[in-house]
């Protein structure tokens, strides 16, 4: 019996791994390679760099301790912002950061976070543990942080408990170059030049924590905010630099919400506008509260979570189909501005802080989601993983000792060449792997041509125990390839402060024969290769 058979049950496979002690990445490949046929001549849609966006909410230690330590901290910082976190995120070429939330955004009043920090009010954060909010990290600090990492600012405004006038004043304060009272106040607070705000989120989850609104109620609010909350920056008055307005959209499968908002947009397209509609969908919350462990899990948990991740494709397809009925020219983009894995809190942590570990499984979750978004690049124009530091599916974990780069961070780093690349057609038979009562595709892959003309292919082997041989057949042939693979001794492998390099990308072994590129994908791995043609 082959202990690593594709038809093995989850329990049997877990036992086999434990008994044999065979590291997952050392298992033999199946005999017949999977052939992927790549068309390099067909023109595909542009994969917006904003698909690789980040999300930072005032939640747990996502901001305080994660990004902000204050200018007097012994932790190296620039104006209170951690140098190590900035360097790591700058290396990812983060396109945008969404802030200040999340549920926090619809209780946030921007005036609490400006002026001398010692005079700012201390408020409460009722959504996330009722802890005190110092407001030390406010508008100026966030925009300083975004500039330090080279990212666009995606500002989420308060619709749930705020007013149109309050939001309009915030944008005038931040972006106006003239001598208005609000612009002069910004100058007194240390920012002579106006800030740029590239994206504006008009409310957050208005069907839930952002106001418990029916879609008709939200659509009425949306029209007012989209009309009166204006960006005054002189460099952002015309396309392509004009600020994008992103409407609060549906929760996962609520297609009626999308239908109502899009119908209102269609009826009032000439009097107000929006450039995007958000969609929120998390892996691991098919039952509430989230109960999947984020560490030391078995094959059954691995399979269930990846199966849930793949549901994202159906959500995107169904909401895009609704949008197509009202917007066949695809003027409005779909922005999946909250996605990621949501597990049970780490034992001993504050459950309201949403602190969890990040494993090789999460790197695959990231890769699968990014691949789905890229396959729908005609409609999906942006996405933001939740969240950037220390919360949920984090890129970075921090402590007073320094930082740890998670497997998810390394997955995002491997996908940098896909930012603003042109998607290319890629045909293959994925096959499947059966783990207990869960059936998964064995292979997931996408291809694109970078802005420099280089052709890139990302390949995910979902099989947790068996390697997979693949052949890349490109039009015109290929003389070689080079790239990196992200794999771990086991699919639950993590990076920690004690072992920060357990899961890191390594050079992938590639060979070229007869115009085809051949490589072997380790179990539960992500490989990204550049073809030489």
Short mmCIF file of C-alpha atoms in Angstrom, two decimals:
data_model
loop_
_atom_site.label_atom_id
_atom_site.label_comp_id
_atom_site.label_asym_id
_atom_site.label_seq_id
_atom_site.Cartn_x
_atom_site.Cartn_y
_atom_site.Cartn_z
CA UNK A 1 0.00 0.00 0.00
CA UNK A 2 1.26 3.47 -0.85
CA UNK A 3 0.93 5.42 2.40
CA UNK A 4 0.82 8.68 0.40
CA UNK A 5 -1.92 7.64 -2.00
CA UNK A 6 -4.11 10.48 -3.24
CA UNK A 7 -7.15 8.53 -2.05
CA UNK A 8 -5.91 8.07 1.51
CA UNK A 9 -8.25 9.30 4.22
CA UNK A 10 -7.20 12.23 6.38
CA UNK A 11 -6.82 10.04 9.47
CA UNK A 12 -4.78 7.39 7.65
CA UNK A 13 -2.55 10.02 6.08
CA UNK A 14 -1.92 11.71 9.42
CA UNK A 15 -1.04 8.34 10.96
CA UNK A 16 1.28 7.52 8.09
CA UNK A 17 3.17 10.76 8.49
CA UNK A 18 3.50 10.25 12.22
CA UNK A 19 4.57 6.61 11.99
CA UNK A 20 7.05 6.92 9.17
CA UNK A 21 8.50 10.23 10.28
CA UNK A 22 8.87 11.15 6.60
CA UNK A 23 9.04 14.95 6.16
CA UNK A 24 6.25 16.03 3.83
CA UNK A 25 8.61 17.69 1.37
CA UNK A 26 10.63 14.48 0.98
CA UNK A 27 7.79 12.30 -0.29
CA UNK A 28 8.13 10.90 -3.81
CA UNK A 29 6.33 12.44 -6.78
CA UNK A 30 3.57 10.73 -8.70
CA UNK A 31 4.72 8.98 -11.88
CA UNK A 32 2.91 11.01 -14.54
CA UNK A 33 3.72 14.74 -14.64
CA UNK A 34 0.99 17.33 -15.02
CA UNK A 35 1.45 19.32 -18.23
CA UNK A 36 0.64 23.03 -18.17
CA UNK A 37 0.23 24.72 -21.54
CA UNK A 38 1.03 28.41 -21.52
CA UNK A 39 -0.06 30.86 -24.22
CA UNK A 40 2.34 33.80 -24.33
CA UNK A 41 0.74 35.58 -27.30
CA UNK A 42 -2.82 36.15 -26.07
CA UNK A 43 -3.40 39.50 -24.36
CA UNK A 44 -5.03 39.19 -20.95
CA UNK A 45 -6.24 41.72 -18.38
CA UNK A 46 -3.87 43.66 -16.17
CA UNK A 47 -3.48 42.24 -12.67
CA UNK A 48 -3.76 45.38 -10.54
CA UNK A 49 -1.02 45.77 -7.98
CA UNK A 50 -3.80 46.68 -5.53
CA UNK A 51 -4.74 42.98 -5.33
CA UNK A 52 -1.77 42.70 -2.96
CA UNK A 53 -2.94 45.36 -0.48
CA UNK A 54 -2.73 45.26 3.31
CA UNK A 55 -5.15 46.04 6.14
CA UNK A 56 -4.30 47.62 9.51
CA UNK A 57 -6.98 48.05 12.17
CA UNK A 58 -6.83 49.33 15.74
CA UNK A 59 -7.22 45.79 17.06
CA UNK A 60 -5.06 43.98 19.59
CA UNK A 61 -1.42 44.76 18.91
CA UNK A 62 -1.90 45.39 15.20
CA UNK A 63 -1.09 49.10 15.61
CA UNK A 64 0.29 49.62 19.11
CA UNK A 65 3.38 47.45 19.40
CA UNK A 66 2.98 46.24 15.84
CA UNK A 67 3.52 49.48 13.92
CA UNK A 68 3.66 52.22 16.54
CA UNK A 69 5.99 52.20 19.56
CA UNK A 70 6.33 55.96 20.07
CA UNK A 71 9.36 58.17 19.47
CA UNK A 72 10.77 57.53 22.97
CA UNK A 73 10.78 53.73 22.64
CA UNK A 74 14.08 51.81 22.86
CA UNK A 75 12.84 49.87 19.81
CA UNK A 76 14.43 51.55 16.76
CA UNK A 77 11.86 53.82 15.17
CA UNK A 78 11.34 56.79 12.90
CA UNK A 79 8.93 59.27 14.45
CA UNK A 80 7.48 56.46 16.56
CA UNK A 81 7.06 53.92 13.73
CA UNK A 82 9.07 50.69 13.96
CA UNK A 83 12.03 50.58 11.58
CA UNK A 84 12.03 46.78 11.32
CA UNK A 85 8.36 46.63 10.30
CA UNK A 86 8.82 49.45 7.78
CA UNK A 87 11.82 47.71 6.18
CA UNK A 88 9.96 44.40 5.90
CA UNK A 89 6.85 45.96 4.35
CA UNK A 90 8.85 48.16 2.02
CA UNK A 91 10.49 45.01 0.67
CA UNK A 92 6.99 43.66 -0.16
CA UNK A 93 6.22 46.72 -2.32
CA UNK A 94 2.91 47.10 -0.51
CA UNK A 95 0.57 48.94 -2.91
CA UNK A 96 -1.93 50.25 -0.36
CA UNK A 97 -2.88 50.02 3.31
CA UNK A 98 -6.51 50.21 4.48
CA UNK A 99 -6.96 52.06 7.81
CA UNK A 100 -8.33 52.60 10.52
CA UNK A 101 -10.65 49.59 10.17
CA UNK A 102 -12.67 47.39 10.11
CA UNK A 103 -15.33 47.70 12.75
CA UNK A 104 -13.12 50.25 14.50
CA UNK A 105 -13.53 52.65 11.57
CA UNK A 106 -17.26 53.19 12.14
CA UNK A 107 -16.64 54.32 15.72
CA UNK A 108 -13.58 56.42 14.85
CA UNK A 109 -13.74 60.20 14.98
CA UNK A 110 -10.75 61.68 13.22
CA UNK A 111 -10.37 64.72 15.47
CA UNK A 112 -9.45 62.38 18.35
CA UNK A 113 -6.26 61.51 16.46
CA UNK A 114 -4.78 64.90 15.53
CA UNK A 115 -2.84 67.57 17.40
CA UNK A 116 -0.30 67.09 20.21
CA UNK A 117 -0.44 63.49 21.33
CA UNK A 118 -0.41 64.41 25.00
CA UNK A 119 -3.68 66.30 24.55
CA UNK A 120 -5.56 63.69 22.54
CA UNK A 121 -8.53 62.07 24.30
CA UNK A 122 -8.32 58.51 25.56
CA UNK A 123 -11.31 56.61 24.20
CA UNK A 124 -12.51 53.00 24.32
CA UNK A 125 -12.40 50.26 21.68
CA UNK A 126 -15.67 48.41 22.38
CA UNK A 127 -15.48 46.04 19.40
CA UNK A 128 -12.10 44.63 20.35
CA UNK A 129 -11.99 44.03 24.09
CA UNK A 130 -13.10 47.43 25.39
CA UNK A 131 -9.46 48.42 25.85
CA UNK A 132 -8.31 52.02 26.08
CA UNK A 133 -7.44 53.73 22.80
CA UNK A 134 -4.78 56.41 23.29
CA UNK A 135 -5.28 57.87 19.80
CA UNK A 136 -1.49 58.29 19.63
CA UNK A 137 -1.63 56.79 16.14
CA UNK A 138 -3.89 59.05 14.11
CA UNK A 139 -4.10 60.59 10.66
CA UNK A 140 -0.62 62.12 10.52
CA UNK A 141 1.01 58.98 11.91
CA UNK A 142 -0.82 56.71 9.50
CA UNK A 143 0.04 58.80 6.46
CA UNK A 144 3.65 59.06 7.62
CA UNK A 145 3.71 55.25 7.91
CA UNK A 146 2.21 54.81 4.43
CA UNK A 147 4.83 57.14 2.97
CA UNK A 148 7.64 55.33 4.78
CA UNK A 149 6.68 51.97 3.24
CA UNK A 150 5.83 53.49 -0.15
CA UNK A 151 2.12 52.58 -0.08
CA UNK A 152 -1.03 54.42 -1.10
CA UNK A 153 -3.43 55.44 1.65
CA UNK A 154 -6.80 53.66 1.67
CA UNK A 155 -8.88 55.59 4.19
CA UNK A 156 -12.03 54.01 5.64
CA UNK A 157 -14.47 56.73 6.78
CA UNK A 158 -17.04 56.57 9.55
CA UNK A 159 -20.54 56.12 8.13
CA UNK A 160 -22.04 54.12 10.99
CA UNK A 161 -21.70 56.69 13.81
CA UNK A 162 -20.37 59.70 11.90
CA UNK A 163 -21.81 62.31 9.57
CA UNK A 164 -21.25 63.47 6.01
CA UNK A 165 -19.94 66.78 7.33
CA UNK A 166 -17.42 65.02 9.60
CA UNK A 167 -16.08 62.88 6.77
CA UNK A 168 -15.97 65.83 4.38
CA UNK A 169 -14.03 67.83 6.94
CA UNK A 170 -11.52 65.00 7.35
CA UNK A 171 -10.78 64.94 3.63
CA UNK A 172 -10.51 68.73 3.50
CA UNK A 173 -8.14 68.70 6.48
CA UNK A 174 -5.92 66.09 4.85
CA UNK A 175 -5.96 67.09 1.18
CA UNK A 176 -6.67 70.80 0.81
CA UNK A 177 -3.67 72.89 -0.36
CA UNK A 178 -5.28 76.28 0.22
CA UNK A 179 -5.70 78.49 3.25
CA UNK A 180 -8.99 77.14 4.57
CA UNK A 181 -9.35 76.90 8.32
CA UNK A 182 -8.94 73.11 8.20
CA UNK A 183 -5.90 73.29 5.92
CA UNK A 184 -4.27 75.83 8.24
CA UNK A 185 -4.97 73.53 11.19
CA UNK A 186 -3.17 70.69 9.41
CA UNK A 187 -0.18 72.97 8.83
CA UNK A 188 -0.10 73.91 12.53
CA UNK A 189 -0.08 70.17 13.31
CA UNK A 190 3.10 69.70 11.29
CA UNK A 191 2.08 68.91 7.70
CA UNK A 192 2.52 71.89 5.38
CA UNK A 193 1.93 69.91 2.17
CA UNK A 194 -1.45 68.23 1.70
CA UNK A 195 -1.62 64.47 1.94
CA UNK A 196 -2.70 62.21 -0.89
CA UNK A 197 -5.59 59.80 -0.28
CA UNK A 198 -5.74 57.32 -3.14
CA UNK A 199 -8.76 55.29 -2.01
CA UNK A 200 -11.77 56.09 0.16
CA UNK A 201 -13.84 53.36 1.79
CA UNK A 202 -17.37 54.68 2.38
CA UNK A 203 -18.22 52.75 5.52
CA UNK A 204 -17.33 49.25 6.63
CA UNK A 205 -19.64 46.24 6.83
CA UNK A 206 -22.67 48.51 7.00
CA UNK A 207 -24.83 45.38 7.06
CA UNK A 208 -23.23 44.50 10.42
CA UNK A 209 -20.92 46.34 12.81
CA UNK A 210 -21.02 49.42 10.56
CA UNK A 211 -24.67 50.21 11.22
CA UNK A 212 -26.82 47.06 10.75
CA UNK A 213 -28.31 48.71 7.66
CA UNK A 214 -30.50 47.18 5.03
CA UNK A 215 -28.98 47.63 1.57
CA UNK A 216 -31.59 50.27 0.69
CA UNK A 217 -30.63 52.25 3.80
CA UNK A 218 -26.96 52.07 2.96
CA UNK A 219 -27.51 53.03 -0.68
CA UNK A 220 -29.25 56.21 0.48
CA UNK A 221 -26.29 57.05 2.74
CA UNK A 222 -23.78 56.16 0.04
CA UNK A 223 -25.20 58.72 -2.37
CA UNK A 224 -24.68 61.52 0.15
CA UNK A 225 -21.14 60.53 1.11
CA UNK A 226 -20.09 59.95 -2.51
CA UNK A 227 -21.42 63.40 -3.43
CA UNK A 228 -20.10 65.54 -0.58
CA UNK A 229 -16.89 63.91 0.69
CA UNK A 230 -14.34 65.38 -1.70
CA UNK A 231 -10.61 65.10 -2.28
CA UNK A 232 -9.09 68.59 -2.73
CA UNK A 233 -5.52 67.63 -3.61
CA UNK A 234 -4.61 69.34 -6.92
CA UNK A 235 -2.78 66.24 -8.18
CA UNK A 236 -5.83 64.02 -7.61
CA UNK A 237 -8.51 65.82 -9.61
CA UNK A 238 -8.18 63.88 -12.86
CA UNK A 239 -7.79 60.25 -13.87
CA UNK A 240 -5.67 58.18 -13.44
CA UNK A 241 -4.79 59.81 -10.11
CA UNK A 242 -8.32 60.63 -9.01
CA UNK A 243 -9.32 59.17 -5.63
CA UNK A 244 -11.27 55.89 -5.89
CA UNK A 245 -14.49 55.66 -3.87
CA UNK A 246 -15.15 52.14 -2.59
CA UNK A 247 -18.69 51.40 -1.39
CA UNK A 248 -19.30 49.10 1.56
CA UNK A 249 -20.41 45.87 -0.04
CA UNK A 250 -21.82 42.48 0.89
CA UNK A 251 -20.91 39.78 3.34
CA UNK A 252 -19.79 36.67 1.43
CA UNK A 253 -22.94 35.26 -0.16
CA UNK A 254 -25.36 38.19 0.21
CA UNK A 255 -25.99 38.86 -3.47
CA UNK A 256 -29.06 40.97 -2.77
CA UNK A 257 -26.89 43.61 -1.09
CA UNK A 258 -24.78 43.84 -4.23
CA UNK A 259 -27.89 43.99 -6.40
CA UNK A 260 -29.42 46.89 -4.48
CA UNK A 261 -26.25 48.99 -4.33
CA UNK A 262 -25.49 48.42 -8.01
CA UNK A 263 -29.06 49.26 -9.04
CA UNK A 264 -28.84 52.57 -7.17
CA UNK A 265 -25.50 53.26 -8.85
CA UNK A 266 -27.03 52.54 -12.26
CA UNK A 267 -30.00 54.84 -11.60
CA UNK A 268 -27.82 57.73 -10.41
CA UNK A 269 -24.64 57.26 -12.44
CA UNK A 270 -24.62 60.87 -13.66
CA UNK A 271 -25.29 62.55 -10.30
CA UNK A 272 -22.85 60.65 -8.09
CA UNK A 273 -20.41 57.84 -8.54
CA UNK A 274 -18.36 55.05 -7.07
CA UNK A 275 -15.40 53.24 -8.53
CA UNK A 276 -15.51 50.11 -6.39
CA UNK A 277 -17.66 47.81 -4.28
CA UNK A 278 -16.12 45.89 -1.40
CA UNK A 279 -16.54 42.20 -0.54
CA UNK A 280 -15.52 40.59 2.76
CA UNK A 281 -14.91 36.87 3.08
CA UNK A 282 -12.82 34.93 5.60
CA UNK A 283 -11.54 31.37 5.62
CA UNK A 284 -12.38 29.34 8.71
CA UNK A 285 -15.62 30.99 9.84
CA UNK A 286 -18.03 28.50 8.28
CA UNK A 287 -19.08 28.01 11.91
CA UNK A 288 -19.00 30.66 14.62
CA UNK A 289 -17.03 31.29 16.72
CA UNK A 290 -13.98 30.21 14.72
CA UNK A 291 -12.66 26.97 16.15
CA UNK A 292 -9.97 25.73 13.78
CA UNK A 293 -6.55 25.71 15.48
CA UNK A 294 -3.79 27.79 13.92
CA UNK A 295 -0.98 25.49 15.04
CA UNK A 296 -0.33 21.78 15.66
CA UNK A 297 -3.25 20.74 13.46
CA UNK A 298 -3.72 17.55 11.47
CA UNK A 299 -4.55 16.64 7.89
CA UNK A 300 -8.30 16.87 8.47
CA UNK A 301 -7.99 20.49 9.61
CA UNK A 302 -5.61 21.24 6.76
CA UNK A 303 -8.09 19.90 4.22
CA UNK A 304 -11.19 21.56 5.70
CA UNK A 305 -9.59 25.00 5.78
CA UNK A 306 -8.24 24.82 2.24
CA UNK A 307 -11.62 23.60 0.98
CA UNK A 308 -13.25 26.62 2.65
CA UNK A 309 -10.67 28.91 1.06
CA UNK A 310 -11.62 27.76 -2.42
CA UNK A 311 -15.17 29.00 -1.83
CA UNK A 312 -13.81 32.48 -2.56
CA UNK A 313 -13.98 31.72 -6.27
CA UNK A 314 -17.74 31.17 -6.08
CA UNK A 315 -18.32 34.34 -4.06
CA UNK A 316 -16.38 36.42 -6.58
CA UNK A 317 -18.14 34.82 -9.54
CA UNK A 318 -21.63 35.36 -8.15
CA UNK A 319 -21.12 38.97 -7.09
CA UNK A 320 -19.34 39.76 -10.36
CA UNK A 321 -22.32 38.33 -12.25
CA UNK A 322 -24.68 40.65 -10.35
CA UNK A 323 -22.40 43.60 -11.10
CA UNK A 324 -22.29 42.62 -14.79
CA UNK A 325 -26.07 43.06 -15.07
CA UNK A 326 -25.80 46.73 -14.15
CA UNK A 327 -22.26 47.45 -15.28
CA UNK A 328 -21.35 45.37 -18.37
CA UNK A 329 -18.48 47.75 -19.14
CA UNK A 330 -16.96 46.96 -15.73
CA UNK A 331 -16.54 50.54 -14.64
CA UNK A 332 -16.94 49.51 -10.99
CA UNK A 333 -14.28 47.23 -9.57
CA UNK A 334 -14.80 44.53 -6.96
CA UNK A 335 -12.49 45.10 -3.96
CA UNK A 336 -12.08 42.14 -1.62
CA UNK A 337 -10.73 44.45 1.06
CA UNK A 338 -10.95 41.94 3.90
CA UNK A 339 -9.88 38.35 3.38
CA UNK A 340 -7.74 35.86 5.23
CA UNK A 341 -7.78 32.98 7.71
CA UNK A 342 -9.68 33.44 10.96
CA UNK A 343 -8.90 30.74 13.53
CA UNK A 344 -9.45 30.16 17.23
CA UNK A 345 -7.38 32.56 19.37
CA UNK A 346 -4.04 31.29 20.61
CA UNK A 347 -4.40 29.69 24.06
CA UNK A 348 -3.61 32.22 26.77
CA UNK A 349 -4.12 35.26 24.53
CA UNK A 350 -6.84 37.87 24.84
CA UNK A 351 -9.56 36.40 22.56
CA UNK A 352 -10.60 39.91 21.48
CA UNK A 353 -7.09 40.52 20.06
CA UNK A 354 -7.52 37.84 17.35
CA UNK A 355 -3.97 36.60 17.82
CA UNK A 356 -3.10 33.38 15.98
CA UNK A 357 -0.09 31.56 14.56
CA UNK A 358 0.75 31.58 10.86
CA UNK A 359 1.78 28.34 9.16
CA UNK A 360 2.67 26.91 5.78
CA UNK A 361 -1.05 26.23 5.37
CA UNK A 362 -1.61 30.00 5.56
CA UNK A 363 0.94 30.58 2.81
CA UNK A 364 -1.17 28.28 0.62
CA UNK A 365 -4.35 30.11 1.66
CA UNK A 366 -2.71 33.35 0.56
CA UNK A 367 -1.59 31.84 -2.74
CA UNK A 368 -4.99 30.33 -3.52
CA UNK A 369 -6.80 33.60 -2.80
CA UNK A 370 -4.35 35.65 -4.85
CA UNK A 371 -4.67 33.19 -7.73
CA UNK A 372 -8.46 33.48 -7.60
CA UNK A 373 -8.30 37.26 -7.63
CA UNK A 374 -5.91 37.21 -10.59
CA UNK A 375 -8.17 34.86 -12.53
CA UNK A 376 -10.94 37.44 -12.07
CA UNK A 377 -8.74 40.46 -12.77
CA UNK A 378 -11.29 41.84 -15.25
CA UNK A 379 -13.53 42.71 -12.29
CA UNK A 380 -11.40 42.32 -9.14
CA UNK A 381 -9.26 45.46 -8.89
CA UNK A 382 -8.14 45.34 -5.28
CA UNK A 383 -7.85 43.13 -2.19
CA UNK A 384 -6.54 43.57 1.35
CA UNK A 385 -5.37 40.68 3.50
CA UNK A 386 -6.50 40.77 7.13
CA UNK A 387 -4.34 41.78 8.77
CA UNK A 388 -0.89 43.26 8.34
CA UNK A 389 0.79 42.80 11.76
CA UNK A 390 0.02 40.55 14.76
CA UNK A 391 -3.69 40.05 13.93
CA UNK A 392 -5.34 37.12 12.08
CA UNK A 393 -3.38 36.15 8.92
CA UNK A 394 -0.51 38.51 9.63
CA UNK A 395 2.50 39.26 7.47
CA UNK A 396 4.64 40.04 10.53
CA UNK A 397 4.71 39.11 14.21
CA UNK A 398 6.43 41.54 16.58
CA UNK A 399 7.83 41.69 20.08
CA UNK A 400 10.29 43.86 21.96
CA UNK A 401 12.98 41.50 20.61
CA UNK A 402 12.23 42.18 16.96
CA UNK A 403 10.02 40.69 14.26
CA UNK A 404 9.23 37.37 12.62
CA UNK A 405 8.28 37.14 8.95
CA UNK A 406 5.47 34.63 8.55
CA UNK A 407 4.95 32.11 5.73
CA UNK A 408 2.20 34.42 4.45
CA UNK A 409 4.75 37.24 4.21
CA UNK A 410 7.01 35.04 2.11
CA UNK A 411 4.11 34.09 -0.17
CA UNK A 412 3.39 37.76 -0.81
CA UNK A 413 7.07 38.39 -1.50
CA UNK A 414 7.08 35.63 -4.14
CA UNK A 415 4.09 37.26 -5.87
CA UNK A 416 5.70 40.68 -6.31
CA UNK A 417 6.33 40.11 -10.07
CA UNK A 418 2.57 39.74 -10.61
CA UNK A 419 1.85 43.33 -9.58
CA UNK A 420 0.48 45.18 -12.64
CA UNK A 421 1.43 42.19 -14.82
CA UNK A 422 -0.61 40.93 -17.78
CA UNK A 423 -2.41 37.66 -17.08
CA UNK A 424 -1.64 34.87 -19.55
CA UNK A 425 -3.82 31.85 -20.43
CA UNK A 426 -2.67 28.69 -18.67
CA UNK A 427 -4.36 25.32 -19.33
CA UNK A 428 -3.88 22.18 -17.21
CA UNK A 429 -5.72 19.28 -15.62
CA UNK A 430 -5.52 19.89 -11.88
CA UNK A 431 -6.38 16.37 -10.75
CA UNK A 432 -7.56 15.92 -7.20
CA UNK A 433 -6.54 14.66 -3.80
CA UNK A 434 -9.05 13.12 -1.38
CA UNK A 435 -8.39 13.70 2.32
CA UNK A 436 -11.06 12.04 4.43
CA UNK A 437 -14.38 13.44 3.18
CA UNK A 438 -12.73 16.47 1.53
CA UNK A 439 -11.77 16.59 -2.13
CA UNK A 440 -9.24 19.23 -3.20
CA UNK A 441 -7.68 20.07 -6.55
CA UNK A 442 -4.15 18.78 -6.53
CA UNK A 443 -2.72 21.75 -8.41
CA UNK A 444 -3.53 25.43 -8.71
CA UNK A 445 -1.58 27.77 -11.00
CA UNK A 446 -1.56 31.15 -12.74
CA UNK A 447 0.76 32.80 -15.27
CA UNK A 448 1.49 36.40 -16.21
CA UNK A 449 3.84 38.62 -18.17
CA UNK A 450 5.52 41.24 -16.02
CA UNK A 451 5.95 44.85 -16.98
CA UNK A 452 9.50 44.03 -18.08
CA UNK A 453 8.27 41.27 -20.43
CA UNK A 454 9.35 38.41 -18.14
CA UNK A 455 6.91 35.47 -17.99
CA UNK A 456 6.10 34.19 -14.48
CA UNK A 457 4.22 31.11 -13.31
CA UNK A 458 2.95 30.46 -9.77
CA UNK A 459 2.24 26.82 -8.85
CA UNK A 460 0.56 25.48 -5.71
CA UNK A 461 0.69 21.79 -4.79
CA UNK A 462 -2.21 21.24 -2.35
CA UNK A 463 -1.36 17.59 -1.67
CA UNK A 464 0.00 17.56 1.91
CA UNK A 465 2.02 14.36 1.52
CA UNK A 466 3.09 13.78 -2.07
CA UNK A 467 5.27 15.77 -4.43
CA UNK A 468 4.00 16.61 -7.90
CA UNK A 469 6.00 16.59 -11.13
CA UNK A 470 4.96 19.25 -13.62
CA UNK A 471 5.97 20.26 -17.14
CA UNK A 472 5.54 23.80 -18.48
CA UNK A 473 4.99 23.94 -22.22
CA UNK A 474 5.12 27.54 -23.47
CA UNK A 475 4.48 28.82 -26.97
CA UNK A 476 7.84 29.13 -28.67
CA UNK A 477 9.42 26.83 -26.09
CA UNK A 478 11.59 27.65 -23.10
CA UNK A 479 15.30 27.20 -22.61
CA UNK A 480 15.16 27.29 -18.84
CA UNK A 481 13.70 28.83 -15.72
CA UNK A 482 14.64 29.97 -12.28
CA UNK A 483 12.62 30.64 -9.20
CA UNK A 484 11.90 29.86 -5.58
CA UNK A 485 9.80 27.39 -3.64
CA UNK A 486 8.14 27.93 -0.26
CA UNK A 487 7.75 24.64 1.57
CA UNK A 488 8.06 23.29 5.11
CA UNK A 489 9.00 20.00 6.79
CA UNK A 490 5.26 19.68 7.49
CA UNK A 491 2.19 21.60 6.36
CA UNK A 492 1.77 23.03 9.88
CA UNK A 493 5.32 24.39 9.99
CA UNK A 494 5.66 27.90 11.42
CA UNK A 495 8.27 30.58 11.95
CA UNK A 496 8.81 31.68 15.54
CA UNK A 497 11.16 33.94 17.45
CA UNK A 498 13.10 30.79 18.36
CA UNK A 499 13.11 29.43 14.77
CA UNK A 500 12.47 32.36 12.42
CA UNK A 501 13.83 30.62 9.31
CA UNK A 502 11.97 27.31 9.37
CA UNK A 503 9.66 28.31 6.50
CA UNK A 504 11.44 30.52 3.96
CA UNK A 505 11.72 30.50 0.16
CA UNK A 506 14.58 28.52 -1.32
CA UNK A 507 15.85 28.13 -4.90
CA UNK A 508 13.77 25.69 -6.90
CA UNK A 509 15.40 22.97 -8.97
CA UNK A 510 14.36 23.39 -12.61
CA UNK A 511 15.49 21.61 -15.77
CA UNK A 512 14.66 22.26 -19.40
CA UNK A 513 14.36 19.54 -22.05
CA UNK A 514 13.00 19.77 -25.57
CA UNK A 515 11.63 23.24 -25.03
CA UNK A 516 9.75 22.29 -21.85
CA UNK A 517 10.51 23.24 -18.28
CA UNK A 518 10.30 20.47 -15.72
CA UNK A 519 10.20 20.78 -11.94
CA UNK A 520 8.91 18.91 -8.93
CA UNK A 521 6.62 20.66 -6.48
CA UNK A 522 7.07 19.56 -2.84
CA UNK A 523 3.94 18.69 -0.87
CA UNK A 524 1.90 21.64 0.42
CA UNK A 525 4.11 24.14 -1.39
CA UNK A 526 4.13 27.32 -3.44
CA UNK A 527 6.62 27.73 -6.30
CA UNK A 528 7.09 30.84 -8.44
CA UNK A 529 9.34 30.57 -11.50
CA UNK A 530 10.46 32.88 -14.29
CA UNK A 531 10.76 31.29 -17.72
CA UNK A 532 13.76 31.90 -19.96
CA UNK A 533 12.68 31.84 -23.59
#
